[in-house]
Amino acid sequence: MQQLRMTRHARQRLQQRGSRPKNVAIVMTYGDIEVRAREGCRYVRLSDREAARLQGEGNLKVSDLDQARRLVVLADPEGRVVTVFKCSPERRVSSRRANARR
């Protein structure tokens, strides 16, 4: 897995949300769903298919994969983690704003 670079904000959010850096590293290394965000950033997620493939390989714990599947990571253009939030694995991540200004 790749070495994590995180902002102070991301470390705070990770702690507040009860997640571990190991789970963020799983998402950043194996995440196969990417959605563009503002200013060159991107949302990264782990798909069900990729999680199943990793589980089949047996290199990662099932509990770690389950926790990683529930995370969405916002990364800047350099790959540094900006923030982390939890989201249901069934929910889609979209770059559209719900309350767009007119």
CSV table of C-alpha atoms in Angstrom, one decimal:
chain,number,residue,atom,x,y,z
A,1,MET,CA,0.0,0.0,0.0
A,2,GLN,CA,1.1,3.5,-0.7
A,3,GLN,CA,2.4,5.9,2.0
A,4,LEU,CA,-0.4,8.3,3.1
A,5,ARG,CA,0.0,12.0,3.0
A,6,MET,CA,-2.8,13.8,4.9
A,7,THR,CA,-3.8,17.3,5.8
A,8,ARG,CA,-4.4,18.2,9.4
A,9,HIS,CA,-8.1,18.5,8.5
A,10,ALA,CA,-8.1,15.0,7.2
A,11,ARG,CA,-6.4,13.6,10.3
A,12,GLN,CA,-9.0,15.3,12.5
A,13,ARG,CA,-11.9,14.0,10.4
A,14,LEU,CA,-10.5,10.5,10.4
A,15,GLN,CA,-10.3,10.6,14.2
A,16,GLN,CA,-13.8,12.1,14.6
A,17,ARG,CA,-15.3,9.5,12.3
A,18,GLY,CA,-13.7,6.6,14.1
A,19,SER,CA,-11.8,5.4,11.0
A,20,ARG,CA,-8.2,4.3,10.8
A,21,PRO,CA,-5.4,5.4,8.5
A,22,LYS,CA,-5.1,1.8,7.3
A,23,ASN,CA,-8.6,1.9,5.8
A,24,VAL,CA,-7.8,5.2,4.0
A,25,ALA,CA,-4.6,3.6,2.6
A,26,ILE,CA,-6.7,0.7,1.3
A,27,VAL,CA,-9.0,3.2,-0.5
A,28,MET,CA,-6.2,5.2,-1.9
A,29,THR,CA,-4.3,2.1,-3.1
A,30,TYR,CA,-7.1,0.0,-4.4
A,31,GLY,CA,-9.9,2.5,-4.9
A,32,ASP,CA,-11.3,2.1,-8.4
A,33,ILE,CA,-14.1,4.6,-8.4
A,34,GLU,CA,-13.0,8.1,-9.0
A,35,VAL,CA,-15.2,11.2,-9.4
A,36,ARG,CA,-13.8,14.6,-10.3
A,37,ALA,CA,-14.2,17.4,-7.8
A,38,ARG,CA,-13.4,21.0,-7.8
A,39,GLU,CA,-9.9,22.5,-8.3
A,40,GLY,CA,-8.4,19.2,-9.6
A,41,CYS,CA,-9.4,17.2,-6.6
A,42,ARG,CA,-11.1,13.8,-6.8
A,43,TYR,CA,-13.3,11.5,-4.7
A,44,VAL,CA,-11.9,8.0,-4.4
A,45,ARG,CA,-13.9,4.9,-3.4
A,46,LEU,CA,-13.5,1.1,-3.3
A,47,SER,CA,-16.1,-0.7,-5.4
A,48,ASP,CA,-17.8,-3.9,-4.4
A,49,ARG,CA,-16.1,-5.7,-7.2
A,50,GLU,CA,-12.7,-4.6,-6.2
A,51,ALA,CA,-13.4,-5.4,-2.5
A,52,ALA,CA,-14.5,-8.9,-3.5
A,53,ARG,CA,-11.3,-9.4,-5.6
A,54,LEU,CA,-9.1,-8.3,-2.7
A,55,GLN,CA,-11.0,-10.5,-0.3
A,56,GLY,CA,-10.5,-13.5,-2.6
A,57,GLU,CA,-6.7,-12.8,-2.6
A,58,GLY,CA,-6.8,-13.1,1.2
A,59,ASN,CA,-4.1,-10.4,1.8
A,60,LEU,CA,-6.4,-8.0,3.7
A,61,LYS,CA,-8.8,-8.6,6.6
A,62,VAL,CA,-12.5,-8.8,5.7
A,63,SER,CA,-13.2,-6.3,8.5
A,64,ASP,CA,-10.7,-3.8,7.0
A,65,LEU,CA,-12.2,-4.1,3.6
A,66,ASP,CA,-15.7,-3.6,4.9
A,67,GLN,CA,-14.7,-0.5,6.7
A,68,ALA,CA,-12.8,0.8,3.7
A,69,ARG,CA,-15.9,0.3,1.5
A,70,ARG,CA,-17.8,2.7,3.7
A,71,LEU,CA,-15.2,5.5,3.2
A,72,VAL,CA,-15.0,8.2,0.6
A,73,VAL,CA,-11.7,10.0,0.4
A,74,LEU,CA,-11.2,13.5,-1.1
A,75,ALA,CA,-7.7,13.7,-2.5
A,76,ASP,CA,-6.0,16.8,-4.0
A,77,PRO,CA,-4.1,16.7,-7.4
A,78,GLU,CA,-0.9,15.6,-5.7
A,79,GLY,CA,-2.6,12.7,-4.0
A,80,ARG,CA,-2.7,14.1,-0.5
A,81,VAL,CA,-5.8,13.2,1.5
A,82,VAL,CA,-7.9,16.4,2.1
A,83,THR,CA,-10.8,14.9,4.0
A,84,VAL,CA,-12.5,11.6,4.7
A,85,PHE,CA,-16.2,10.9,5.2
A,86,LYS,CA,-18.4,7.8,5.7
A,87,CYS,CA,-21.0,6.9,3.2
A,88,SER,CA,-23.2,3.9,2.6
A,89,PRO,CA,-21.6,1.5,0.0
A,90,GLU,CA,-24.8,1.6,-2.0
A,91,ARG,CA,-24.9,5.4,-2.3
A,92,ARG,CA,-23.4,7.0,-5.4
A,93,VAL,CA,-20.9,9.7,-5.2
A,94,SER,CA,-21.6,12.6,-7.5
A,95,SER,CA,-19.8,15.8,-8.3
A,96,ARG,CA,-23.1,17.7,-8.7
A,97,ARG,CA,-24.1,20.0,-5.9
A,98,ALA,CA,-27.5,19.3,-4.5
A,99,ASN,CA,-28.2,23.0,-3.9
A,100,ALA,CA,-26.6,24.6,-6.9
A,101,ARG,CA,-26.7,28.4,-7.0
A,102,ARG,CA,-28.6,29.9,-9.9
